[in-house]
Coordinates of C-alpha atoms in Angstrom, one line a residue:
M1 CA -15.3 11.5 -2.9
H2 CA -11.8 10.5 -2.2
T3 CA -10.4 14.0 -1.8
Q4 CA -10.6 14.3 2.0
R5 CA -9.4 10.9 3.1
M6 CA -5.7 11.2 2.3
A7 CA -5.3 14.6 3.7
V8 CA -6.5 13.5 7.1
S9 CA -4.0 10.6 7.1
V10 CA -1.2 13.1 6.4
S11 CA -2.3 15.5 9.0
V12 CA -2.7 12.9 11.7
L13 CA 0.7 11.4 11.0
A14 CA 2.3 14.9 10.9
L15 CA 0.7 15.6 14.3
L16 CA 2.0 12.5 15.7
T17 CA 5.5 13.2 14.4
L18 CA 5.4 16.6 16.1
A19 CA 4.0 15.3 19.3
A20 CA 6.3 12.3 19.5
C21 CA 8.8 13.8 21.9
G22 CA 7.4 13.6 25.4
T23 CA 4.7 11.2 24.6
E24 CA 4.6 7.6 26.0
S25 CA 5.6 5.1 23.4
G26 CA 4.5 1.6 24.2
S27 CA 5.9 0.0 21.1
G28 CA 8.8 -1.4 23.1
S29 CA 11.3 -0.9 20.3
G30 CA 13.5 1.6 22.2
S31 CA 16.5 1.1 24.3
G32 CA 14.6 -0.6 27.1
D33 CA 17.1 0.5 29.7
G34 CA 14.3 1.5 32.2
S35 CA 15.4 5.1 32.5
D36 CA 12.9 7.8 33.4
T37 CA 13.6 9.7 30.2
V38 CA 10.7 9.2 27.8
Q39 CA 11.8 8.9 24.2
S40 CA 9.6 8.3 21.1
D41 CA 10.4 4.9 19.7
V42 CA 7.2 4.6 17.7
P43 CA 8.1 5.1 14.1
V44 CA 5.4 7.3 12.5
T45 CA 7.1 8.7 9.4
G46 CA 7.8 5.9 6.9
V47 CA 5.5 3.5 8.6
A48 CA 2.7 1.6 6.9
W49 CA -0.6 1.7 8.8
S50 CA -3.2 -0.9 8.2
V51 CA -6.8 0.3 8.5
D52 CA -8.7 -2.1 10.7
S53 CA -12.2 -0.7 10.9
L54 CA -14.4 2.5 10.7
T55 CA -17.2 3.5 13.0
V56 CA -19.6 6.1 11.5
G57 CA -22.9 7.1 13.2
G58 CA -22.4 4.3 15.7
K59 CA -22.1 1.6 12.9
K60 CA -18.8 -0.2 12.7
T61 CA -17.5 -1.3 9.2
E62 CA -14.6 -3.6 8.8
A63 CA -12.1 -2.1 6.3
P64 CA -11.4 -4.0 3.1
A65 CA -8.3 -6.2 3.1
G66 CA -5.2 -4.2 2.1
S67 CA -6.6 -0.9 3.4
R68 CA -3.6 1.2 4.5
L69 CA -2.0 4.6 4.8
E70 CA 1.6 5.9 5.2
I71 CA 3.6 9.1 5.2
D72 CA 7.1 9.4 3.8
P73 CA 9.9 11.5 5.5
K74 CA 9.3 14.3 3.0
G75 CA 5.7 14.8 4.4
R76 CA 3.9 13.2 1.5
A77 CA 1.3 10.6 2.3
K78 CA -0.3 7.8 0.4
A79 CA -3.4 5.9 1.2
G80 CA -5.8 3.4 -0.3
F81 CA -8.9 1.3 0.8
G82 CA -8.5 -1.5 -1.8
C83 CA -9.3 0.4 -5.0
N84 CA -8.1 4.0 -5.5
H85 CA -4.7 5.5 -4.8
I86 CA -4.6 8.8 -3.0
S87 CA -1.8 11.2 -2.0
A88 CA -1.9 14.6 -0.2
D89 CA -0.4 16.7 2.5
A90 CA -1.9 18.9 5.2
R91 CA -1.1 21.6 7.8
V92 CA -1.3 20.9 11.6
E93 CA -2.0 23.6 14.2
G94 CA -1.8 22.1 17.7
D95 CA -4.3 19.3 17.7
R96 CA -6.3 20.7 14.9
I97 CA -5.8 19.6 11.3
T98 CA -6.2 21.8 8.2
F99 CA -6.8 19.5 5.2
G100 CA -4.8 20.1 1.9
K101 CA -6.1 19.1 -1.5
P102 CA -5.4 15.4 -2.2
V103 CA -4.9 13.8 -5.6
S104 CA -6.8 10.6 -6.3
T105 CA -7.3 8.1 -9.0
Q106 CA -10.9 7.5 -10.1
M107 CA -11.2 3.8 -10.5
A108 CA -14.6 2.2 -10.3
C109 CA -14.7 0.0 -7.2
D110 CA -16.8 -3.0 -6.2
E111 CA -19.8 -2.4 -3.9
T112 CA -18.1 -3.6 -0.7
T113 CA -15.1 -1.3 -1.2
E114 CA -17.3 1.6 -2.2
K115 CA -19.3 1.2 1.0
A116 CA -16.1 1.1 3.1
E117 CA -14.7 4.2 1.3
K118 CA -17.9 6.2 1.9
A119 CA -17.6 5.2 5.6
A120 CA -14.0 6.3 5.6
L121 CA -14.8 9.7 4.1
A122 CA -17.6 10.3 6.6
A123 CA -15.3 9.3 9.5
M124 CA -12.5 11.6 8.1
D125 CA -14.7 14.6 7.5
G126 CA -13.8 17.8 9.3
E127 CA -11.3 18.2 12.1
V128 CA -9.8 15.0 13.4
T129 CA -7.8 14.2 16.6
A130 CA -5.4 11.3 16.9
K131 CA -4.5 8.9 19.7
L132 CA -1.4 6.6 19.5
S133 CA -1.3 3.6 21.8
G134 CA 1.6 1.3 21.2
E135 CA 1.1 0.0 17.6
K136 CA -2.5 1.2 17.5
L137 CA -3.6 4.5 16.0
T138 CA -7.2 5.9 16.4
L139 CA -8.5 8.9 14.5
T140 CA -11.6 10.5 16.0
T141 CA -13.9 13.2 14.4
E142 CA -15.6 15.9 16.5
G143 CA -18.9 13.9 16.0
G144 CA -17.3 10.8 17.5
D145 CA -16.7 8.8 14.4
T146 CA -13.5 6.8 14.5
I147 CA -11.0 5.0 12.3
A148 CA -8.9 2.3 13.9
L149 CA -5.5 1.4 12.5
S150 CA -2.6 -0.9 13.3
E151 CA 1.1 -0.7 12.4
E152 CA 1.9 -3.2 9.7
K153 CA 4.9 -5.5 10.1
P154 CA 7.1 -5.9 6.9
A155 CA 6.3 -9.0 4.9
G156 CA 9.3 -11.1 3.7
L157 CA 10.4 -10.6 0.1
V158 CA 11.1 -14.3 -0.5
G159 CA 8.3 -16.8 -0.3
T160 CA 5.5 -14.2 -0.3
R161 CA 3.0 -14.2 -3.1
W162 CA 2.9 -10.5 -4.3
A163 CA -0.3 -9.4 -6.1
V164 CA 0.5 -6.5 -8.4
N165 CA -2.0 -3.6 -8.0
T166 CA -0.1 -0.6 -9.2
L167 CA 2.0 0.3 -12.3
L168 CA 4.6 3.0 -11.9
S169 CA 6.2 5.2 -14.6
G170 CA 8.3 7.9 -13.1
E171 CA 6.1 10.0 -10.8
T172 CA 2.9 8.5 -12.3
A173 CA 1.0 5.6 -10.6
T174 CA -1.7 3.7 -12.4
S175 CA -4.0 1.2 -10.8
V176 CA -4.2 -2.3 -12.3
P177 CA -7.7 -2.6 -13.8
A178 CA -10.0 -4.0 -11.1
D179 CA -12.0 -6.0 -13.7
L180 CA -9.2 -8.2 -14.9
P181 CA -10.1 -11.9 -14.8
K182 CA -9.0 -13.5 -11.6
E183 CA -6.5 -15.7 -13.4
R184 CA -5.0 -12.7 -15.2
V185 CA -4.2 -10.5 -12.1
P186 CA -0.4 -10.2 -12.2
H187 CA 1.5 -11.6 -9.3
L188 CA 5.1 -12.8 -8.5
T189 CA 6.9 -14.9 -5.9
F190 CA 10.6 -14.8 -5.2
G191 CA 12.4 -18.1 -4.4
E192 CA 15.3 -18.7 -2.0
D193 CA 17.2 -20.0 -5.0
G194 CA 17.4 -16.6 -6.6
T195 CA 14.5 -17.0 -9.0
V196 CA 11.1 -15.3 -9.5
H197 CA 7.9 -16.7 -11.1
G198 CA 4.4 -15.6 -11.5
N199 CA 1.9 -14.2 -14.0
S200 CA 2.5 -10.9 -15.8
G201 CA -1.1 -10.2 -16.7
C202 CA -1.6 -12.7 -19.5
N203 CA 1.3 -15.2 -19.5
S204 CA 3.0 -17.1 -16.7
F205 CA 6.7 -16.4 -16.5
H206 CA 9.9 -17.4 -14.6
G207 CA 13.4 -16.1 -14.4
K208 CA 16.4 -15.2 -12.4
A209 CA 16.2 -12.6 -9.6
A210 CA 19.4 -12.0 -7.7
V211 CA 18.7 -10.1 -4.5
K212 CA 21.5 -8.1 -2.9
G213 CA 20.7 -5.5 -0.2
S214 CA 17.9 -3.3 -1.6
T215 CA 18.5 -4.3 -5.2
I216 CA 17.2 -7.1 -7.4
D217 CA 19.0 -8.0 -10.7
F218 CA 16.4 -9.6 -12.9
G219 CA 17.4 -11.9 -15.7
P220 CA 15.5 -12.2 -19.0
P221 CA 12.2 -13.9 -18.2
A222 CA 10.9 -17.0 -20.0
G223 CA 7.3 -18.1 -20.1
T224 CA 4.2 -18.8 -22.2
R225 CA 3.3 -16.9 -25.3
K226 CA -0.5 -16.6 -25.3
M227 CA -2.3 -13.5 -26.6
C228 CA -4.9 -11.8 -24.5
P229 CA -7.2 -8.8 -24.8
E230 CA -5.3 -5.5 -25.2
A231 CA -6.0 -4.3 -21.6
E232 CA -4.3 -7.4 -20.3
M233 CA -1.5 -7.2 -22.7
E234 CA -0.9 -3.6 -21.7
V235 CA -0.6 -4.6 -18.1
E236 CA 1.7 -7.4 -19.0
R237 CA 4.1 -5.1 -20.9
A238 CA 4.2 -2.7 -18.0
V239 CA 4.9 -5.5 -15.5
L240 CA 7.7 -7.1 -17.6
A241 CA 9.3 -3.6 -18.2
A242 CA 9.7 -3.3 -14.4
L243 CA 11.2 -6.7 -14.0
D244 CA 14.0 -6.1 -16.5
G245 CA 17.6 -5.8 -15.4
P246 CA 18.7 -4.1 -12.1
A247 CA 16.0 -2.6 -9.9
T248 CA 15.6 -1.3 -6.4
Y249 CA 12.9 -2.5 -4.0
T250 CA 11.3 -1.5 -0.7
I251 CA 8.9 -3.2 1.6
K252 CA 6.6 -1.2 3.9
G253 CA 4.2 -3.4 5.8
S254 CA 2.5 -5.6 3.2
T255 CA 3.4 -3.5 0.2
L256 CA 6.3 -4.1 -2.1
T257 CA 7.6 -1.5 -4.6
V258 CA 10.0 -2.5 -7.3
T259 CA 11.5 0.3 -9.5
S260 CA 13.9 -0.2 -12.4
K261 CA 16.6 2.3 -13.4
D262 CA 14.4 3.9 -16.1
G263 CA 11.6 4.6 -13.6
K264 CA 9.4 1.8 -14.6
G265 CA 8.0 -0.1 -11.6
I266 CA 5.3 -2.0 -9.9
G267 CA 3.5 -1.8 -6.5
A268 CA 2.3 -5.1 -5.0
T269 CA 0.6 -6.4 -1.9
A270 CA 1.3 -9.5 0.0
A271 CA -1.4 -12.1 -0.6
P272 CA -2.1 -15.6 0.7
A273 CA -0.3 -18.2 -1.4
K274 CA -3.4 -20.2 -2.2
S275 CA -2.7 -22.9 -4.8
E276 CA 0.7 -21.4 -5.4
G277 CA 1.9 -24.6 -6.9
T278 CA -0.8 -24.5 -9.6
Q279 CA -0.7 -20.8 -10.5
E280 CA 2.0 -20.8 -13.0
H281 CA 1.0 -23.6 -15.4
G282 CA -0.8 -23.3 -18.7

C-alpha cells in the first residue's frame, strides 16, 4: 500500500530540482537585488515538506499532523504520513515521472492515519506533475487528484518538546511502537542551561547536554528506575544508547535527528509542550 507514495515524492522533487533554473522563485530568499536575471532560490533538495491536504475524487482530506516528505542531496527521499517510514528514488523524463520501488515499514496505523494514507496513495497513483509557488508545492495526477504541501521552517533545538518516533541503528530505522501508552512515548527537551530532560520510554530522565555547532555532548543521565513491559524497556534502551556521549544532530523542518558515534540514534518530531512542567515527575 505504501510502495507508491515515496517514489512520487522523490520524482517530483527531482523534477523541481532540474527545473529550478529559469523558473520563478517566489520564496524571497535570494539576493533581492531586483535584477532581471531569474535565479532559483527555492531550496528543494534537503528541504522538509509538510503535507497539508489531499484531494481524491473531489473529496479533500486533511493530512495527519506530522505528515511530511523530503529529499536529500544524494537523491534519496523519505516520507511519512504519521505512521510508516518510506524511502525511495525515481527517474524523471521531462514532466513525466517513472516510479522506482520504495522501501516501507509495515506498522499498523490508527484508523484516521490509515484513511489519510489511502487517500495519499490514490492521489499519488500513476503519473504526477508538480507546481511550485513560493513555499507551496502541489502534486497533481492525470485524473485531477492533488496533494498540497508547504515548506517547513526549522524548529528550534532548545525549548522544543521533541517526541521520539524513530529508532536508528546504522542504516536501519525502526518506528517506535504506535501502541505505547501515552505516558510512555519517549520525548526530550533541551534547556538553555545545557541540560536535557524527558522520558526514555519507561523512566523519566535528566542530564547534561552541551551543544556546540552541530554536535551535542551528552553526560550520563540520571532518572527513575521503574520497570516496564519489555517493549517499553527495549525502546528505552535504544533511546538512552543514542543519548550517550558525543553525537551529531540535524533539524529539518519539525524533525530532529540525533546520531551517536556508533551509529545509534533517534528521530523525533516537534510537539506542543503541553503540561511540560508535569511530564518528568514520577
